mmCIF file with all atom_site columns, C-alpha atoms in Angstrom:
data_model
loop_
_atom_site.group_PDB
_atom_site.id
_atom_site.type_symbol
_atom_site.label_atom_id
_atom_site.label_alt_id
_atom_site.label_comp_id
_atom_site.label_asym_id
_atom_site.label_entity_id
_atom_site.label_seq_id
_atom_site.pdbx_PDB_ins_code
_atom_site.Cartn_x
_atom_site.Cartn_y
_atom_site.Cartn_z
_atom_site.occupancy
_atom_site.B_iso_or_equiv
_atom_site.pdbx_formal_charge
_atom_site.auth_seq_id
_atom_site.auth_comp_id
_atom_site.auth_asym_id
_atom_site.auth_atom_id
_atom_site.pdbx_PDB_model_num
ATOM 1   C CA . MET A 1 1   ? 101.313 107.533 36.884 1.00 47.00 ? 1   MET A CA 1
ATOM 2   C CA . ALA A 1 2   ? 102.936 109.342 39.747 1.00 59.00 ? 2   ALA A CA 1
ATOM 3   C CA . GLY A 1 3   ? 106.349 108.002 40.680 1.00 84.00 ? 3   GLY A CA 1
ATOM 4   C CA . ILE A 1 4   ? 106.684 105.050 43.003 1.00 90.00 ? 4   ILE A CA 1
ATOM 5   C CA . GLN A 1 5   ? 108.367 105.787 46.298 1.00 93.00 ? 5   GLN A CA 1
ATOM 6   C CA . ILE A 1 6   ? 109.797 103.219 48.680 1.00 95.00 ? 6   ILE A CA 1
ATOM 7   C CA . PHE A 1 7   ? 110.452 104.470 52.209 1.00 96.00 ? 7   PHE A CA 1
ATOM 8   C CA . GLY A 1 8   ? 112.651 101.946 53.943 1.00 95.00 ? 8   GLY A CA 1
ATOM 9   C CA . SER A 1 9   ? 115.980 100.944 55.359 1.00 92.00 ? 9   SER A CA 1
ATOM 10  C CA . LYS A 1 10  ? 118.901 99.114  53.810 1.00 91.00 ? 10  LYS A CA 1
ATOM 11  C CA . LYS A 1 11  ? 118.880 96.830  56.846 1.00 92.00 ? 11  LYS A CA 1
ATOM 12  C CA . CYS A 1 12  ? 115.239 95.868  56.248 1.00 93.00 ? 12  CYS A CA 1
ATOM 13  C CA . ALA A 1 13  ? 114.926 92.682  54.194 1.00 95.00 ? 13  ALA A CA 1
ATOM 14  C CA . GLN A 1 14  ? 111.349 93.550  53.190 1.00 96.00 ? 14  GLN A CA 1
ATOM 15  C CA . SER A 1 15  ? 112.479 96.938  51.845 1.00 96.00 ? 15  SER A CA 1
ATOM 16  C CA . ARG A 1 16  ? 115.226 95.312  49.791 1.00 96.00 ? 16  ARG A CA 1
ATOM 17  C CA . LYS A 1 17  ? 112.698 92.763  48.529 1.00 96.00 ? 17  LYS A CA 1
ATOM 18  C CA . ALA A 1 18  ? 110.374 95.538  47.301 1.00 95.00 ? 18  ALA A CA 1
ATOM 19  C CA . GLN A 1 19  ? 113.288 97.260  45.550 1.00 95.00 ? 19  GLN A CA 1
ATOM 20  C CA . ARG A 1 20  ? 114.309 94.013  43.883 1.00 96.00 ? 20  ARG A CA 1
ATOM 21  C CA . PHE A 1 21  ? 110.714 93.319  42.769 1.00 95.00 ? 21  PHE A CA 1
ATOM 22  C CA . LEU A 1 22  ? 110.470 96.643  40.927 1.00 93.00 ? 22  LEU A CA 1
ATOM 23  C CA . ARG A 1 23  ? 114.043 96.599  39.615 1.00 94.00 ? 23  ARG A CA 1
ATOM 24  C CA . GLU A 1 24  ? 113.590 93.116  38.084 1.00 94.00 ? 24  GLU A CA 1
ATOM 25  C CA . ARG A 1 25  ? 110.539 94.357  36.195 1.00 91.00 ? 25  ARG A CA 1
ATOM 26  C CA . GLY A 1 26  ? 112.220 97.539  34.980 1.00 89.00 ? 26  GLY A CA 1
ATOM 27  C CA . ILE A 1 27  ? 109.913 99.857  36.908 1.00 89.00 ? 27  ILE A CA 1
ATOM 28  C CA . PRO A 1 28  ? 111.558 103.107 38.050 1.00 91.00 ? 28  PRO A CA 1
ATOM 29  C CA . PHE A 1 29  ? 111.155 104.090 41.687 1.00 93.00 ? 29  PHE A CA 1
ATOM 30  C CA . GLN A 1 30  ? 112.488 106.568 44.196 1.00 94.00 ? 30  GLN A CA 1
ATOM 31  C CA . TRP A 1 31  ? 114.276 105.101 47.212 1.00 96.00 ? 31  TRP A CA 1
ATOM 32  C CA . ILE A 1 32  ? 114.015 107.084 50.459 1.00 95.00 ? 32  ILE A CA 1
ATOM 33  C CA . ASP A 1 33  ? 116.270 105.721 53.195 1.00 95.00 ? 33  ASP A CA 1
ATOM 34  C CA . LEU A 1 34  ? 114.596 106.413 56.523 1.00 94.00 ? 34  LEU A CA 1
ATOM 35  C CA . THR A 1 35  ? 117.925 106.005 58.313 1.00 92.00 ? 35  THR A CA 1
ATOM 36  C CA . GLN A 1 36  ? 119.196 109.052 56.396 1.00 93.00 ? 36  GLN A CA 1
ATOM 37  C CA . ARG A 1 37  ? 116.129 111.271 56.623 1.00 92.00 ? 37  ARG A CA 1
ATOM 38  C CA . SER A 1 38  ? 112.686 111.335 58.159 1.00 92.00 ? 38  SER A CA 1
ATOM 39  C CA . PHE A 1 39  ? 109.287 111.828 56.561 1.00 93.00 ? 39  PHE A CA 1
ATOM 40  C CA . SER A 1 40  ? 108.371 115.397 55.729 1.00 93.00 ? 40  SER A CA 1
ATOM 41  C CA . ALA A 1 41  ? 105.171 116.596 57.387 1.00 94.00 ? 41  ALA A CA 1
ATOM 42  C CA . GLY A 1 42  ? 103.387 116.626 54.008 1.00 93.00 ? 42  GLY A CA 1
ATOM 43  C CA . GLU A 1 43  ? 104.545 113.111 53.104 1.00 92.00 ? 43  GLU A CA 1
ATOM 44  C CA . LEU A 1 44  ? 103.438 111.718 56.451 1.00 94.00 ? 44  LEU A CA 1
ATOM 45  C CA . ASP A 1 45  ? 100.082 113.514 56.307 1.00 94.00 ? 45  ASP A CA 1
ATOM 46  C CA . ASN A 1 46  ? 99.388  112.153 52.805 1.00 93.00 ? 46  ASN A CA 1
ATOM 47  C CA . ILE A 1 47  ? 100.323 108.631 53.896 1.00 94.00 ? 47  ILE A CA 1
ATOM 48  C CA . LEU A 1 48  ? 98.165  108.852 57.034 1.00 94.00 ? 48  LEU A CA 1
ATOM 49  C CA . ARG A 1 49  ? 95.235  110.252 55.050 1.00 95.00 ? 49  ARG A CA 1
ATOM 50  C CA . VAL A 1 50  ? 95.253  107.127 52.861 1.00 94.00 ? 50  VAL A CA 1
ATOM 51  C CA . LEU A 1 51  ? 95.890  104.672 55.705 1.00 93.00 ? 51  LEU A CA 1
ATOM 52  C CA . GLY A 1 52  ? 93.375  106.287 58.040 1.00 92.00 ? 52  GLY A CA 1
ATOM 53  C CA . SER A 1 53  ? 95.385  105.740 61.221 1.00 90.00 ? 53  SER A CA 1
ATOM 54  C CA . VAL A 1 54  ? 98.919  106.065 62.485 1.00 92.00 ? 54  VAL A CA 1
ATOM 55  C CA . ASP A 1 55  ? 98.577  102.606 64.094 1.00 90.00 ? 55  ASP A CA 1
ATOM 56  C CA . VAL A 1 56  ? 98.987  100.979 60.679 1.00 91.00 ? 56  VAL A CA 1
ATOM 57  C CA . LEU A 1 57  ? 102.436 102.562 60.356 1.00 92.00 ? 57  LEU A CA 1
ATOM 58  C CA . LEU A 1 58  ? 103.708 101.635 63.812 1.00 92.00 ? 58  LEU A CA 1
ATOM 59  C CA . ASP A 1 59  ? 105.736 98.447  64.181 1.00 88.00 ? 59  ASP A CA 1
ATOM 60  C CA . PRO A 1 60  ? 104.875 96.672  67.458 1.00 89.00 ? 60  PRO A CA 1
ATOM 61  C CA . ASP A 1 61  ? 107.838 94.311  66.964 1.00 87.00 ? 61  ASP A CA 1
ATOM 62  C CA . LYS A 1 62  ? 110.427 97.077  67.331 1.00 83.00 ? 62  LYS A CA 1
ATOM 63  C CA . LYS A 1 63  ? 111.792 97.822  70.787 1.00 82.00 ? 63  LYS A CA 1
ATOM 64  C CA . GLU A 1 64  ? 111.032 101.532 70.311 1.00 79.00 ? 64  GLU A CA 1
ATOM 65  C CA . TYR A 1 65  ? 107.290 100.756 70.164 1.00 85.00 ? 65  TYR A CA 1
ATOM 66  C CA . CYS A 1 66  ? 106.972 100.771 73.977 1.00 84.00 ? 66  CYS A CA 1
ATOM 67  C CA . MET A 1 67  ? 108.008 104.438 73.917 1.00 83.00 ? 67  MET A CA 1
ATOM 68  C CA . ILE A 1 68  ? 105.196 105.514 71.600 1.00 89.00 ? 68  ILE A CA 1
ATOM 69  C CA . ARG A 1 69  ? 102.193 103.206 72.036 1.00 86.00 ? 69  ARG A CA 1
ATOM 70  C CA . TYR A 1 70  ? 100.531 105.180 74.834 1.00 89.00 ? 70  TYR A CA 1
ATOM 71  C CA . LEU A 1 71  ? 100.738 108.557 73.116 1.00 91.00 ? 71  LEU A CA 1
ATOM 72  C CA . THR A 1 72  ? 97.765  110.159 71.395 1.00 91.00 ? 72  THR A CA 1
ATOM 73  C CA . GLU A 1 73  ? 97.587  109.795 67.629 1.00 92.00 ? 73  GLU A CA 1
ATOM 74  C CA . GLN A 1 74  ? 98.907  113.359 67.258 1.00 94.00 ? 74  GLN A CA 1
ATOM 75  C CA . GLY A 1 75  ? 101.770 112.544 69.630 1.00 93.00 ? 75  GLY A CA 1
ATOM 76  C CA . GLN A 1 76  ? 102.583 109.410 67.641 1.00 92.00 ? 76  GLN A CA 1
ATOM 77  C CA . ARG A 1 77  ? 102.598 111.473 64.433 1.00 93.00 ? 77  ARG A CA 1
ATOM 78  C CA . GLU A 1 78  ? 105.041 113.932 66.002 1.00 94.00 ? 78  GLU A CA 1
ATOM 79  C CA . LYS A 1 79  ? 107.338 111.093 67.086 1.00 91.00 ? 79  LYS A CA 1
ATOM 80  C CA . LEU A 1 80  ? 107.264 109.594 63.573 1.00 91.00 ? 80  LEU A CA 1
ATOM 81  C CA . LEU A 1 81  ? 108.312 112.960 62.173 1.00 93.00 ? 81  LEU A CA 1
ATOM 82  C CA . GLU A 1 82  ? 111.216 113.103 64.648 1.00 92.00 ? 82  GLU A CA 1
ATOM 83  C CA . ASP A 1 83  ? 112.287 109.479 64.373 1.00 89.00 ? 83  ASP A CA 1
ATOM 84  C CA . PRO A 1 84  ? 110.996 107.134 61.651 1.00 90.00 ? 84  PRO A CA 1
ATOM 85  C CA . SER A 1 85  ? 112.444 104.071 63.417 1.00 88.00 ? 85  SER A CA 1
ATOM 86  C CA . TYR A 1 86  ? 108.983 103.576 64.941 1.00 90.00 ? 86  TYR A CA 1
ATOM 87  C CA . CYS A 1 87  ? 107.652 102.872 61.451 1.00 91.00 ? 87  CYS A CA 1
ATOM 88  C CA . ARG A 1 88  ? 107.057 99.484  59.837 1.00 93.00 ? 88  ARG A CA 1
ATOM 89  C CA . THR A 1 89  ? 108.974 99.277  56.567 1.00 93.00 ? 89  THR A CA 1
ATOM 90  C CA . PRO A 1 90  ? 108.772 99.452  53.667 1.00 96.00 ? 90  PRO A CA 1
ATOM 91  C CA . VAL A 1 91  ? 106.151 102.104 53.078 1.00 95.00 ? 91  VAL A CA 1
ATOM 92  C CA . LEU A 1 92  ? 105.213 101.953 49.394 1.00 95.00 ? 92  LEU A CA 1
ATOM 93  C CA . ARG A 1 93  ? 103.562 105.007 47.867 1.00 93.00 ? 93  ARG A CA 1
ATOM 94  C CA . CYS A 1 94  ? 102.379 105.842 44.384 1.00 89.00 ? 94  CYS A CA 1
ATOM 95  C CA . GLY A 1 95  ? 100.154 108.877 44.072 1.00 84.00 ? 95  GLY A CA 1
ATOM 96  C CA . ASN A 1 96  ? 97.268  108.373 46.450 1.00 86.00 ? 96  ASN A CA 1
ATOM 97  C CA . ARG A 1 97  ? 97.919  104.642 46.910 1.00 91.00 ? 97  ARG A CA 1
ATOM 98  C CA . VAL A 1 98  ? 99.891  103.417 49.929 1.00 93.00 ? 98  VAL A CA 1
ATOM 99  C CA . ALA A 1 99  ? 100.894 100.024 51.294 1.00 94.00 ? 99  ALA A CA 1
ATOM 100 C CA . VAL A 1 100 ? 102.853 99.254  54.451 1.00 95.00 ? 100 VAL A CA 1
ATOM 101 C CA . GLY A 1 101 ? 105.126 96.241  54.483 1.00 93.00 ? 101 GLY A CA 1
ATOM 102 C CA . TYR A 1 102 ? 106.141 94.138  51.510 1.00 93.00 ? 102 TYR A CA 1
ATOM 103 C CA . ASP A 1 103 ? 102.962 93.661  49.473 1.00 92.00 ? 103 ASP A CA 1
ATOM 104 C CA . PRO A 1 104 ? 103.527 91.798  46.172 1.00 92.00 ? 104 PRO A CA 1
ATOM 105 C CA . VAL A 1 105 ? 99.877  92.236  45.135 1.00 93.00 ? 105 VAL A CA 1
ATOM 106 C CA . PHE A 1 106 ? 100.171 96.027  45.491 1.00 92.00 ? 106 PHE A CA 1
ATOM 107 C CA . LEU A 1 107 ? 103.515 96.045  43.665 1.00 92.00 ? 107 LEU A CA 1
ATOM 108 C CA . GLN A 1 108 ? 102.162 93.895  40.826 1.00 91.00 ? 108 GLN A CA 1
ATOM 109 C CA . ALA A 1 109 ? 99.212  96.284  40.428 1.00 90.00 ? 109 ALA A CA 1
ATOM 110 C CA . LEU A 1 110 ? 101.703 99.154  40.098 1.00 85.00 ? 110 LEU A CA 1
ATOM 111 C CA . VAL A 1 111 ? 103.679 97.198  37.482 1.00 84.00 ? 111 VAL A CA 1
ATOM 112 C CA . VAL A 1 112 ? 100.521 96.513  35.450 1.00 86.00 ? 112 VAL A CA 1
ATOM 113 C CA . GLN A 1 113 ? 99.412  100.149 35.734 1.00 81.00 ? 113 GLN A CA 1
ATOM 114 C CA . SER A 1 114 ? 102.848 101.378 34.682 1.00 76.00 ? 114 SER A CA 1
ATOM 115 C CA . ARG A 1 115 ? 102.933 99.103  31.627 1.00 76.00 ? 115 ARG A CA 1
ATOM 116 C CA . GLU A 1 116 ? 99.428  100.104 30.565 1.00 77.00 ? 116 GLU A CA 1
ATOM 117 C CA . GLU A 1 117 ? 100.322 103.794 30.762 1.00 73.00 ? 117 GLU A CA 1
ATOM 118 C CA . ASN A 1 118 ? 103.446 103.254 28.657 1.00 66.00 ? 118 ASN A CA 1
ATOM 119 C CA . LEU A 1 119 ? 101.586 101.588 25.760 1.00 55.00 ? 119 LEU A CA 1
#
């Protein structure tokens, strides 16, 4: 199994919850703090390819959303590369599987897959 990545923020309760979920089950993951660095173009393209649309990544509850919602999808992608604060967190990625927001069903599937591969 490809490594599990959590893109999030230490201030985001949902990101911390996802970390705790995996840590309690002994599943290794890579933590990427979006306040320290942005997505790389390749990372964002892979995530968007799976999700199908940049709208899934955008968080309409954040005040920054009003600055990006009227841009084209390409413009929104560019803004996400510049400033990931427009993004809903956490973004959970494992290989070609992606979930946005805390998703215990997705995380449990990763735990089961990880345990099966380690048998």
